[in-house]
Amino acid sequence: MGTKEGQGYEIEYDFILDHYTIEDLQERFGVWYSDAKKFIEKKGLSDCVQINSRRLGYAVCDYFADMIRMKEFHGIDHANLNKVYAYSSYWFLRRQPIQLVSNVEKDTDLYINELFIVNNLVAKMKWHCSHKDIIQKQTLLEMANLWFYNFKFRVFTAQSLEMAICCFFTANGNRSTLKK
């Protein structure tokens, strides 16, 4: 872990190991790496992009650091799915671990990290919905397009993502995610 030096500041990550094991961090890194790799391959962009392991590692550390601070502040032991999805998505987008290494054909692919997170969030949220059969594809598409636009051009926070995810789950009758 150690510190990140540069631009006149340092970030200490050693405290994370007081709360989580190195295996926890490696597992999260592995899942994010694997999911991103599958997404890149599915989009046919393996020759145009790569996953920057250092940036992904910082995203993982930032995520766990936020989880620790949030749990301590709120006095809770476990974060619910809304928080997990929101904070992991936020830090992935902040650190931008999927990097272009050559030109892409479509302008939307210039925003590969945003595309990945939208795809990842929609898939996870749909999977957790108790009424999958009544979720309209058009509604999901509109939400995905709105998120993509916002991730590209608007200010967002982990908390605003959490609120959006919570609203989606509530509107679709899945309150179990709020209690975890």
Coordinates of N, CA, C and O in Angstrom, one line a residue:
M1 N 0.8 -1.2 0.0 CA 0.0 0.0 0.0 C 0.9 1.2 0.0 O 1.1 1.8 -1.0
G2 N 1.3 1.7 1.2 CA 2.2 2.8 1.3 C 1.5 4.1 1.0 O 0.3 4.3 1.3
T3 N 2.2 5.0 0.4 CA 1.7 6.3 0.1 C 1.7 6.6 -1.4 O 2.5 6.0 -2.1
K4 N 0.9 7.6 -1.8 CA 1.0 8.1 -3.1 C 1.5 9.5 -3.1 O 1.0 10.3 -2.4
E5 N 2.6 9.7 -3.7 CA 3.2 11.0 -3.7 C 3.1 11.7 -5.1 O 3.1 11.0 -6.1
G6 N 3.1 13.0 -5.0 CA 3.0 13.7 -6.3 C 2.1 14.9 -6.1 O 1.2 14.9 -5.3
Q7 N 2.2 15.9 -6.9 CA 1.4 17.1 -6.9 C 1.2 17.7 -5.5 O 0.2 18.3 -5.2
G8 N 2.2 17.6 -4.7 CA 2.2 18.2 -3.4 C 1.4 17.6 -2.3 O 1.1 18.3 -1.3
Y9 N 1.0 16.4 -2.5 CA 0.2 15.7 -1.4 C 0.5 14.3 -1.3 O 1.1 13.7 -2.2
E10 N 0.2 13.7 -0.2 CA 0.4 12.2 0.0 C -1.0 11.6 0.5 O -1.7 12.3 1.2
I11 N -1.2 10.4 0.1 CA -2.4 9.7 0.5 C -1.9 8.4 1.2 O -1.2 7.6 0.6
E12 N -2.3 8.3 2.5 CA -1.9 7.1 3.2 C -3.0 6.0 3.1 O -4.2 6.3 3.3
Y13 N -2.6 4.8 2.7 CA -3.6 3.7 2.6 C -3.3 2.6 3.6 O -4.1 1.7 3.6
D14 N -2.3 2.7 4.4 CA -1.9 1.6 5.3 C -3.0 1.3 6.3 O -3.2 0.2 6.7
F15 N -3.8 2.3 6.7 CA -4.9 2.1 7.7 C -5.9 1.2 7.2 O -6.7 0.6 8.0
I16 N -6.1 1.0 5.9 CA -7.1 0.1 5.3 C -6.8 -1.4 5.8 O -7.8 -2.1 6.1
L17 N -5.6 -1.7 6.0 CA -5.2 -3.1 6.5 C -5.6 -3.3 7.9 O -5.5 -4.4 8.4
D18 N -5.9 -2.2 8.7 CA -6.4 -2.4 10.0 C -7.9 -2.8 10.0 O -8.4 -3.3 11.0
H19 N -8.5 -2.7 8.9 CA -10.0 -3.0 8.8 C -10.3 -4.2 7.8 O -11.3 -4.8 7.9
Y20 N -9.5 -4.3 6.8 CA -9.7 -5.3 5.7 C -8.4 -6.1 5.5 O -7.3 -5.6 5.8
T21 N -8.5 -7.3 5.0 CA -7.3 -8.1 4.7 C -6.8 -7.7 3.3 O -7.6 -7.2 2.5
I22 N -5.6 -8.1 3.1 CA -5.0 -7.9 1.7 C -5.8 -8.7 0.7 O -6.0 -8.3 -0.4
E23 N -6.3 -9.9 1.2 CA -7.1 -10.7 0.3 C -8.4 -10.0 -0.1 O -8.9 -10.2 -1.2
D24 N -9.0 -9.2 0.8 CA -10.2 -8.5 0.5 C -9.9 -7.5 -0.6 O -10.7 -7.4 -1.6
L25 N -8.8 -6.8 -0.5 CA -8.4 -5.8 -1.6 C -8.1 -6.5 -2.9 O -8.6 -6.1 -4.0
Q26 N -7.4 -7.6 -2.8 CA -7.1 -8.4 -4.0 C -8.3 -8.9 -4.7 O -8.4 -8.9 -5.9
E27 N -9.3 -9.4 -3.9 CA -10.5 -9.9 -4.4 C -11.3 -8.8 -5.2 O -11.8 -9.0 -6.3
R28 N -11.4 -7.6 -4.5 CA -12.1 -6.5 -5.2 C -11.4 -6.1 -6.5 O -12.0 -5.9 -7.5
F29 N -10.1 -6.0 -6.4 CA -9.3 -5.7 -7.6 C -9.6 -6.7 -8.7 O -9.8 -6.4 -9.8
G30 N -9.6 -8.0 -8.3 CA -9.8 -9.1 -9.3 C -11.1 -9.0 -10.0 O -11.3 -9.2 -11.2
V31 N -12.1 -8.8 -9.2 CA -13.5 -8.7 -9.7 C -13.6 -7.5 -10.7 O -14.1 -7.6 -11.8
W32 N -13.1 -6.3 -10.3 CA -13.2 -5.1 -11.1 C -12.4 -5.4 -12.4 O -12.9 -5.0 -13.5
Y33 N -11.2 -5.9 -12.3 CA -10.4 -6.2 -13.4 C -11.1 -7.2 -14.4 O -11.1 -6.9 -15.6
S34 N -11.6 -8.2 -13.8 CA -12.3 -9.3 -14.7 C -13.5 -8.7 -15.4 O -13.7 -8.9 -16.5
D35 N -14.3 -8.0 -14.6 CA -15.5 -7.4 -15.2 C -15.2 -6.4 -16.3 O -15.8 -6.4 -17.4
A36 N -14.1 -5.6 -16.1 CA -13.7 -4.6 -17.1 C -13.2 -5.3 -18.3 O -13.5 -4.9 -19.5
K37 N -12.4 -6.3 -18.1 CA -11.8 -7.1 -19.2 C -12.9 -7.7 -20.1 O -12.8 -7.7 -21.3
K38 N -13.9 -8.3 -19.4 CA -15.0 -9.0 -20.2 C -15.7 -7.9 -21.0 O -16.1 -8.1 -22.1
F39 N -16.0 -6.8 -20.4 CA -16.7 -5.7 -21.1 C -15.9 -5.2 -22.3 O -16.4 -5.0 -23.4
I40 N -14.6 -5.0 -22.1 CA -13.7 -4.6 -23.2 C -13.7 -5.6 -24.4 O -13.9 -5.2 -25.5
E41 N -13.7 -6.9 -24.0 CA -13.7 -7.9 -25.0 C -15.0 -8.0 -25.7 O -15.1 -8.1 -27.0
K42 N -16.1 -7.9 -25.0 CA -17.5 -7.9 -25.6 C -17.7 -6.7 -26.5 O -18.3 -6.9 -27.6
K43 N -17.1 -5.6 -26.2 CA -17.2 -4.4 -27.1 C -16.2 -4.5 -28.3 O -16.3 -3.6 -29.2
G44 N -15.3 -5.5 -28.3 CA -14.4 -5.6 -29.3 C -13.3 -4.5 -29.3 O -12.8 -4.1 -30.4
L45 N -12.9 -4.1 -28.1 CA -12.0 -3.0 -28.0 C -10.6 -3.4 -27.4 O -9.8 -2.6 -27.0
S46 N -10.3 -4.7 -27.4 CA -9.1 -5.2 -26.8 C -7.9 -4.6 -27.4 O -6.8 -4.4 -26.7
D47 N -7.9 -4.2 -28.7 CA -6.7 -3.6 -29.3 C -6.6 -2.1 -29.1 O -5.6 -1.6 -29.4
C48 N -7.7 -1.5 -28.6 CA -7.7 -0.1 -28.4 C -7.6 0.4 -27.0 O -7.3 1.6 -26.8
V49 N -7.8 -0.4 -26.0 CA -7.8 0.0 -24.6 C -7.1 -1.0 -23.8 O -6.9 -2.2 -24.2
Q50 N -6.6 -0.6 -22.6 CA -6.0 -1.5 -21.7 C -6.4 -1.0 -20.3 O -6.9 0.1 -20.1
I51 N -6.3 -1.9 -19.3 CA -6.7 -1.6 -17.9 C -5.4 -1.2 -17.2 O -4.4 -2.0 -17.2
N52 N -5.3 0.0 -16.7 CA -4.1 0.4 -16.0 C -4.3 -0.1 -14.5 O -5.1 0.4 -13.7
S53 N -3.4 -1.0 -14.2 CA -3.5 -1.7 -12.9 C -3.2 -0.7 -11.7 O -3.9 -0.9 -10.7
R54 N -2.4 0.2 -11.9 CA -2.1 1.2 -10.8 C -3.3 2.0 -10.6 O -3.7 2.2 -9.4
R55 N -3.9 2.5 -11.6 CA -5.2 3.3 -11.4 C -6.3 2.5 -10.8 O -7.0 3.0 -9.9
L56 N -6.4 1.3 -11.2 CA -7.4 0.4 -10.6 C -7.1 0.1 -9.2 O -8.0 0.1 -8.3
G57 N -5.9 -0.1 -8.9 CA -5.5 -0.3 -7.5 C -5.8 0.9 -6.6 O -6.3 0.7 -5.5
Y58 N -5.6 2.1 -7.1 CA -6.0 3.3 -6.3 C -7.5 3.4 -6.2 O -8.0 3.8 -5.1
A59 N -8.2 3.0 -7.2 CA -9.7 3.0 -7.1 C -10.1 2.1 -6.0 O -11.0 2.4 -5.2
V60 N -9.5 0.9 -5.9 CA -9.9 -0.1 -4.9 C -9.5 0.5 -3.5 O -10.4 0.4 -2.6
C61 N -8.4 1.1 -3.4 CA -8.0 1.6 -2.1 C -8.9 2.8 -1.7 O -9.3 2.9 -0.5
D62 N -9.2 3.7 -2.6 CA -10.1 4.8 -2.4 C -11.5 4.3 -1.9 O -12.1 4.8 -1.0
Y63 N -12.0 3.2 -2.6 CA -13.3 2.7 -2.2 C -13.2 2.1 -0.8 O -14.1 2.5 0.0
F64 N -12.2 1.4 -0.5 CA -12.2 0.8 0.9 C -12.0 1.9 1.9 O -12.5 1.8 3.0
A65 N -11.2 2.9 1.6 CA -11.0 4.0 2.5 C -12.3 4.7 2.8 O -12.6 5.1 4.0
D66 N -13.1 5.0 1.8 CA -14.4 5.6 1.9 C -15.4 4.7 2.8 O -16.1 5.2 3.6
M67 N -15.3 3.4 2.5 CA -16.2 2.5 3.3 C -15.8 2.5 4.8 O -16.7 2.6 5.6
I68 N -14.5 2.6 5.1 CA -14.1 2.7 6.5 C -14.6 4.0 7.1 O -15.2 3.9 8.2
R69 N -14.4 5.1 6.4 CA -14.8 6.4 7.0 C -16.3 6.4 7.1 O -16.9 6.9 8.2
M70 N -17.1 5.9 6.2 CA -18.5 5.9 6.2 C -19.0 5.0 7.4 O -19.9 5.4 8.1
K71 N -18.5 3.8 7.5 CA -18.9 2.9 8.6 C -18.6 3.5 10.0 O -19.4 3.4 10.9
E72 N -17.4 4.1 10.1 CA -17.1 4.8 11.4 C -18.0 5.9 11.7 O -18.5 6.1 12.8
F73 N -18.2 6.8 10.7 CA -19.1 8.0 10.9 C -20.5 7.6 11.3 O -21.1 8.2 12.2
H74 N -21.1 6.6 10.6 CA -22.5 6.2 10.8 C -22.6 5.1 11.9 O -23.7 4.7 12.3
G75 N -21.5 4.5 12.4 CA -21.5 3.5 13.4 C -22.2 2.2 12.9 O -23.0 1.6 13.6
I76 N -21.9 1.8 11.7 CA -22.5 0.6 11.1 C -21.4 -0.4 10.8 O -20.2 0.0 10.6
D77 N -21.7 -1.7 10.7 CA -20.8 -2.7 10.5 C -20.7 -3.1 9.0 O -19.6 -3.5 8.5
H78 N -21.8 -3.0 8.3 CA -21.9 -3.4 6.9 C -22.6 -2.3 6.1 O -23.6 -1.8 6.5
A79 N -22.1 -2.1 4.9 CA -22.7 -1.2 3.9 C -23.7 -1.9 3.1 O -23.6 -3.1 2.8
N80 N -24.8 -1.2 2.8 CA -25.8 -1.8 2.0 C -25.4 -1.8 0.5 O -24.4 -1.2 0.2
L81 N -26.1 -2.5 -0.3 CA -25.8 -2.6 -1.7 C -25.7 -1.3 -2.4 O -24.9 -1.0 -3.3
N82 N -26.6 -0.4 -2.0 CA -26.7 1.0 -2.6 C -25.3 1.6 -2.5 O -24.8 2.2 -3.4
K83 N -24.8 1.6 -1.2 CA -23.5 2.2 -1.0 C -22.4 1.5 -1.7 O -21.5 2.2 -2.3
V84 N -22.4 0.2 -1.7 CA -21.3 -0.6 -2.3 C -21.3 -0.2 -3.8 O -20.2 0.1 -4.4
Y85 N -22.4 -0.3 -4.5 CA -22.5 0.0 -5.9 C -22.1 1.5 -6.2 O -21.4 1.8 -7.1
A86 N -22.6 2.4 -5.4 CA -22.4 3.8 -5.6 C -20.9 4.2 -5.4 O -20.3 4.8 -6.2
Y87 N -20.3 3.8 -4.3 CA -18.9 4.1 -4.0 C -18.0 3.4 -4.9 O -17.0 4.0 -5.4
S88 N -18.2 2.2 -5.3 CA -17.3 1.5 -6.2 C -17.4 2.2 -7.6 O -16.4 2.4 -8.2
S89 N -18.6 2.5 -8.0 CA -18.8 3.1 -9.3 C -18.1 4.5 -9.3 O -17.4 4.9 -10.3
Y90 N -18.3 5.3 -8.3 CA -17.7 6.6 -8.2 C -16.2 6.6 -8.3 O -15.6 7.3 -9.1
W91 N -15.6 5.7 -7.5 CA -14.1 5.6 -7.5 C -13.5 5.1 -8.8 O -12.5 5.5 -9.3
F92 N -14.3 4.2 -9.4 CA -13.8 3.7 -10.8 C -13.9 4.8 -11.7 O -12.9 5.0 -12.5
L93 N -14.9 5.6 -11.7 CA -15.0 6.8 -12.6 C -14.0 7.8 -12.3 O -13.4 8.5 -13.2
R94 N -13.7 8.1 -11.1 CA -12.7 9.1 -10.7 C -11.3 8.7 -11.1 O -10.5 9.5 -11.6
R95 N -11.0 7.4 -11.0 CA -9.6 7.0 -11.3 C -9.4 6.6 -12.8 O -8.3 6.5 -13.2
Q96 N -10.5 6.3 -13.5 CA -10.4 6.1 -14.9 C -9.4 5.0 -15.3 O -8.5 5.2 -16.1
P97 N -9.5 3.8 -14.8 CA -8.5 2.7 -15.0 C -8.5 2.1 -16.4 O -7.5 1.6 -16.8
I98 N -9.5 2.3 -17.2 CA -9.5 1.8 -18.5 C -9.0 2.9 -19.4 O -9.6 4.0 -19.5
Q99 N -7.9 2.7 -20.0 CA -7.2 3.7 -20.8 C -7.1 3.4 -22.3 O -6.9 2.3 -22.7
L100 N -7.4 4.4 -23.1 CA -7.2 4.3 -24.5 C -5.8 4.2 -24.9 O -5.0 5.0 -24.4
V101 N -5.4 3.2 -25.8 CA -4.0 3.1 -26.2 C -3.9 3.4 -27.7 O -2.8 3.5 -28.3
S102 N -5.1 3.4 -28.4 CA -5.1 3.8 -29.8 C -6.5 4.4 -30.1 O -7.4 4.4 -29.3
N103 N -6.7 4.9 -31.3 CA -7.9 5.5 -31.7 C -9.1 4.4 -31.7 O -8.9 3.3 -32.0
V104 N -10.2 4.9 -31.3 CA -11.5 4.1 -31.4 C -12.3 4.7 -32.5 O -12.2 5.8 -32.9
E105 N -13.2 3.8 -33.0 CA -14.1 4.2 -34.1 C -15.2 5.1 -33.7 O -15.5 6.1 -34.4
K106 N -15.8 4.8 -32.6 CA -17.0 5.5 -32.2 C -16.6 6.5 -31.1 O -15.9 6.2 -30.2
D107 N -17.2 7.7 -31.2 CA -17.0 8.7 -30.1 C -17.4 8.3 -28.7 O -16.8 8.6 -27.8
T108 N -18.5 7.5 -28.7 CA -18.9 7.0 -27.3 C -17.9 6.2 -26.7 O -17.8 6.2 -25.4
D109 N -17.0 5.5 -27.4 CA -16.0 4.7 -26.9 C -14.9 5.5 -26.3 O -14.0 4.9 -25.5
L110 N -14.8 6.8 -26.5 CA -13.9 7.7 -25.9 C -14.2 7.7 -24.4 O -13.3 8.0 -23.6
Y111 N -15.4 7.4 -24.0 CA -15.8 7.4 -22.6 C -16.0 6.0 -22.1 O -17.0 5.6 -21.6
I112 N -15.0 5.2 -22.3 CA -15.0 3.8 -22.0 C -15.3 3.5 -20.6 O -16.0 2.5 -20.2
N113 N -14.8 4.2 -19.7 CA -15.0 4.0 -18.2 C -16.5 4.3 -17.9 O -17.1 3.5 -17.1
E114 N -17.0 5.4 -18.4 CA -18.4 5.7 -18.2 C -19.3 4.6 -18.8 O -20.3 4.2 -18.1
L115 N -19.0 4.1 -20.0 CA -19.8 3.1 -20.6 C -19.8 1.8 -19.7 O -20.8 1.2 -19.5
F116 N -18.6 1.5 -19.3 CA -18.4 0.3 -18.4 C -19.3 0.4 -17.2 O -20.0 -0.5 -16.8
I117 N -19.2 1.5 -16.5 CA -19.9 1.7 -15.2 C -21.4 1.7 -15.5 O -22.2 1.0 -14.7
V118 N -21.9 2.3 -16.5 CA -23.3 2.3 -16.8 C -23.8 0.9 -17.1 O -24.8 0.4 -16.5
N119 N -23.1 0.1 -17.9 CA -23.4 -1.2 -18.2 C -23.4 -2.1 -16.9 O -24.3 -2.9 -16.7
N120 N -22.3 -1.9 -16.1 CA -22.2 -2.7 -14.9 C -23.3 -2.4 -13.9 O -23.9 -3.3 -13.3
L121 N -23.6 -1.1 -13.7 CA -24.7 -0.8 -12.8 C -26.0 -1.3 -13.2 O -26.8 -1.9 -12.4
V122 N -26.4 -1.1 -14.5 CA -27.7 -1.5 -14.9 C -27.8 -3.0 -14.8 O -28.8 -3.6 -14.3
A123 N -26.8 -3.8 -15.2 CA -26.8 -5.3 -15.0 C -27.0 -5.7 -13.6 O -27.8 -6.6 -13.3
K124 N -26.3 -5.1 -12.7 CA -26.4 -5.5 -11.3 C -27.7 -5.1 -10.7 O -28.3 -5.8 -9.9
M125 N -28.2 -3.9 -11.0 CA -29.5 -3.4 -10.5 C -30.6 -4.3 -11.0 O -31.5 -4.7 -10.2
K126 N -30.6 -4.6 -12.3 CA -31.6 -5.4 -12.8 C -31.6 -6.8 -12.2 O -32.6 -7.4 -11.9
W127 N -30.4 -7.4 -11.9 CA -30.3 -8.7 -11.3 C -30.9 -8.7 -9.9 O -31.5 -9.7 -9.5
H128 N -30.8 -7.6 -9.2 CA -31.3 -7.6 -7.8 C -32.8 -7.2 -7.7 O -33.3 -7.3 -6.6
C129 N -33.4 -6.8 -8.8 CA -34.8 -6.5 -8.8 C -35.7 -7.7 -8.6 O -35.5 -8.7 -9.3
S130 N -36.6 -7.6 -7.7 CA -37.5 -8.7 -7.4 C -38.6 -8.8 -8.5 O -39.2 -9.9 -8.7
H131 N -38.9 -7.8 -9.2 CA -39.9 -7.8 -10.3 C -39.2 -7.6 -11.7 O -39.6 -6.7 -12.4
K132 N -38.3 -8.5 -12.0 CA -37.6 -8.4 -13.3 C -38.5 -8.3 -14.5 O -38.2 -7.7 -15.5
D133 N -39.6 -9.1 -14.4 CA -40.5 -9.2 -15.5 C -41.3 -7.9 -15.8 O -41.7 -7.7 -16.9
I134 N -41.4 -7.0 -14.8 CA -42.1 -5.8 -15.1 C -41.2 -4.5 -15.4 O -41.7 -3.5 -15.7
I135 N -39.9 -4.7 -15.2 CA -39.0 -3.6 -15.6 C -39.0 -3.4 -17.1 O -38.7 -4.4 -17.8
Q136 N -39.4 -2.3 -17.5 CA -39.4 -2.0 -18.9 C -38.0 -1.7 -19.5 O -37.3 -0.9 -18.9
K137 N -37.7 -2.3 -20.6 CA -36.4 -2.1 -21.2 C -36.2 -0.7 -21.6 O -35.2 -0.1 -21.5
Q138 N -37.3 0.0 -22.0 CA -37.2 1.4 -22.4 C -36.8 2.3 -21.2 O -36.0 3.2 -21.3
T139 N -37.4 2.0 -20.0 CA -37.1 2.7 -18.8 C -35.6 2.5 -18.4 O -34.9 3.5 -18.1
L140 N -35.1 1.3 -18.5 CA -33.7 1.0 -18.2 C -32.8 1.7 -19.2 O -31.7 2.3 -18.8
L141 N -33.2 1.7 -20.5 CA -32.4 2.4 -21.5 C -32.3 3.9 -21.3 O -31.3 4.5 -21.4
E142 N -33.4 4.5 -20.9 CA -33.5 5.9 -20.6 C -32.6 6.3 -19.4 O -31.9 7.2 -19.4
M143 N -32.7 5.4 -18.3 CA -31.8 5.6 -17.2 C -30.3 5.5 -17.5 O -29.5 6.3 -17.1
A144 N -30.0 4.5 -18.3 CA -28.6 4.3 -18.7 C -28.1 5.5 -19.5 O -27.0 5.9 -19.3
N145 N -28.9 6.0 -20.5 CA -28.5 7.1 -21.3 C -28.3 8.4 -20.4 O -27.4 9.1 -20.6
L146 N -29.2 8.5 -19.4 CA -29.1 9.7 -18.5 C -27.8 9.6 -17.7 O -27.1 10.6 -17.5
W147 N -27.5 8.4 -17.1 CA -26.3 8.2 -16.4 C -25.1 8.5 -17.2 O -24.2 9.1 -16.8
F148 N -25.1 7.9 -18.4 CA -24.0 8.1 -19.3 C -23.7 9.6 -19.6 O -22.6 10.1 -19.5
Y149 N -24.8 10.3 -19.9 CA -24.7 11.8 -20.1 C -24.1 12.5 -18.8 O -23.2 13.3 -18.9
N150 N -24.7 12.1 -17.7 CA -24.2 12.8 -16.4 C -22.8 12.4 -16.1 O -22.1 13.3 -15.6
F151 N -22.4 11.2 -16.3 CA -21.0 10.8 -16.0 C -20.0 11.6 -16.9 O -18.9 11.8 -16.5
K152 N -20.5 11.9 -18.1 CA -19.6 12.6 -19.0 C -19.6 14.1 -18.7 O -18.5 14.7 -18.8
F153 N -20.7 14.7 -18.4 CA -20.8 16.2 -18.5 C -21.3 16.8 -17.2 O -21.2 18.1 -17.1
R154 N -21.7 16.1 -16.2 CA -22.3 16.7 -15.0 C -21.4 16.3 -13.8 O -20.6 15.4 -13.8
V155 N -21.6 17.1 -12.7 CA -21.0 16.8 -11.4 C -21.8 15.7 -10.7 O -23.1 15.8 -10.7
F156 N -21.2 14.7 -10.2 CA -21.9 13.7 -9.4 C -21.0 13.3 -8.3 O -19.7 13.5 -8.3
T157 N -21.6 12.7 -7.2 CA -20.8 12.3 -6.1 C -21.2 10.8 -5.8 O -22.2 10.3 -6.4
A158 N -20.5 10.2 -4.9 CA -20.9 8.8 -4.5 C -22.3 8.9 -3.9 O -23.1 8.0 -4.1
Q159 N -22.6 10.0 -3.1 CA -23.9 10.1 -2.5 C -25.0 10.3 -3.5 O -26.1 9.7 -3.3
S160 N -24.8 11.1 -4.5 CA -25.8 11.2 -5.5 C -26.1 9.9 -6.3 O -27.2 9.6 -6.6
L161 N -25.0 9.2 -6.5 CA -25.2 7.8 -7.1 C -26.0 6.9 -6.2 O -26.8 6.2 -6.7
E162 N -25.6 7.0 -4.9 CA -26.4 6.1 -4.0 C -27.8 6.5 -4.0 O -28.7 5.6 -3.9
M163 N -28.2 7.8 -4.0 CA -29.6 8.2 -4.0 C -30.3 7.7 -5.3 O -31.4 7.2 -5.2
A164 N -29.6 7.8 -6.4 CA -30.2 7.3 -7.7 C -30.5 5.8 -7.6 O -31.5 5.3 -8.1
I165 N -29.5 5.0 -7.1 CA -29.6 3.6 -7.0 C -30.8 3.2 -6.1 O -31.6 2.4 -6.3
C166 N -30.8 3.9 -4.9 CA -31.8 3.7 -3.9 C -33.2 4.0 -4.5 O -34.1 3.2 -4.3
C167 N -33.3 5.1 -5.3 CA -34.6 5.4 -5.9 C -35.0 4.3 -6.9 O -36.2 3.9 -7.0
F168 N -34.1 3.8 -7.7 CA -34.4 2.8 -8.6 C -34.9 1.5 -7.9 O -36.0 1.0 -8.3
F169 N -34.2 1.1 -6.9 CA -34.6 -0.1 -6.2 C -36.0 0.1 -5.5 O -36.9 -0.8 -5.5
T170 N -36.2 1.3 -4.9 CA -37.5 1.6 -4.3 C -38.6 1.6 -5.3 O -39.7 1.0 -5.0
A171 N -38.4 2.2 -6.4 CA -39.4 2.3 -7.5 C -39.8 0.9 -8.0 O -40.9 0.7 -8.5
N172 N -38.8 0.0 -8.0 CA -39.0 -1.3 -8.5 C -39.4 -2.4 -7.4 O -39.3 -3.6 -7.6
G173 N -39.7 -1.9 -6.2 CA -40.2 -2.7 -5.2 C -39.2 -3.6 -4.5 O -39.5 -4.6 -3.9
N174 N -37.9 -3.3 -4.6 CA -36.8 -4.1 -4.0 C -36.2 -3.3 -2.8 O -35.2 -2.6 -3.0
R175 N -36.8 -3.5 -1.6 CA -36.3 -2.8 -0.5 C -35.2 -3.5 0.3 O -34.6 -3.0 1.1
S176 N -35.0 -4.8 -0.1 CA -34.0 -5.6 0.6 C -32.6 -5.0 0.5 O -31.7 -5.2 1.3
T177 N -32.3 -4.3 -0.6 CA -31.0 -3.7 -0.8 C -30.7 -2.5 0.2 O -29.6 -2.2 0.5
L178 N -31.8 -2.0 0.8 CA -31.7 -0.9 1.7 C -31.2 -1.3 3.1 O -30.7 -0.6 3.9
K179 N -31.5 -2.6 3.4 CA -31.2 -3.1 4.8 C -29.9 -3.8 5.0 O -29.6 -4.1 6.1
K180 N -29.2 -4.1 3.9 CA -27.9 -4.8 4.1 C -26.8 -4.0 4.6 O -26.7 -2.9 4.4

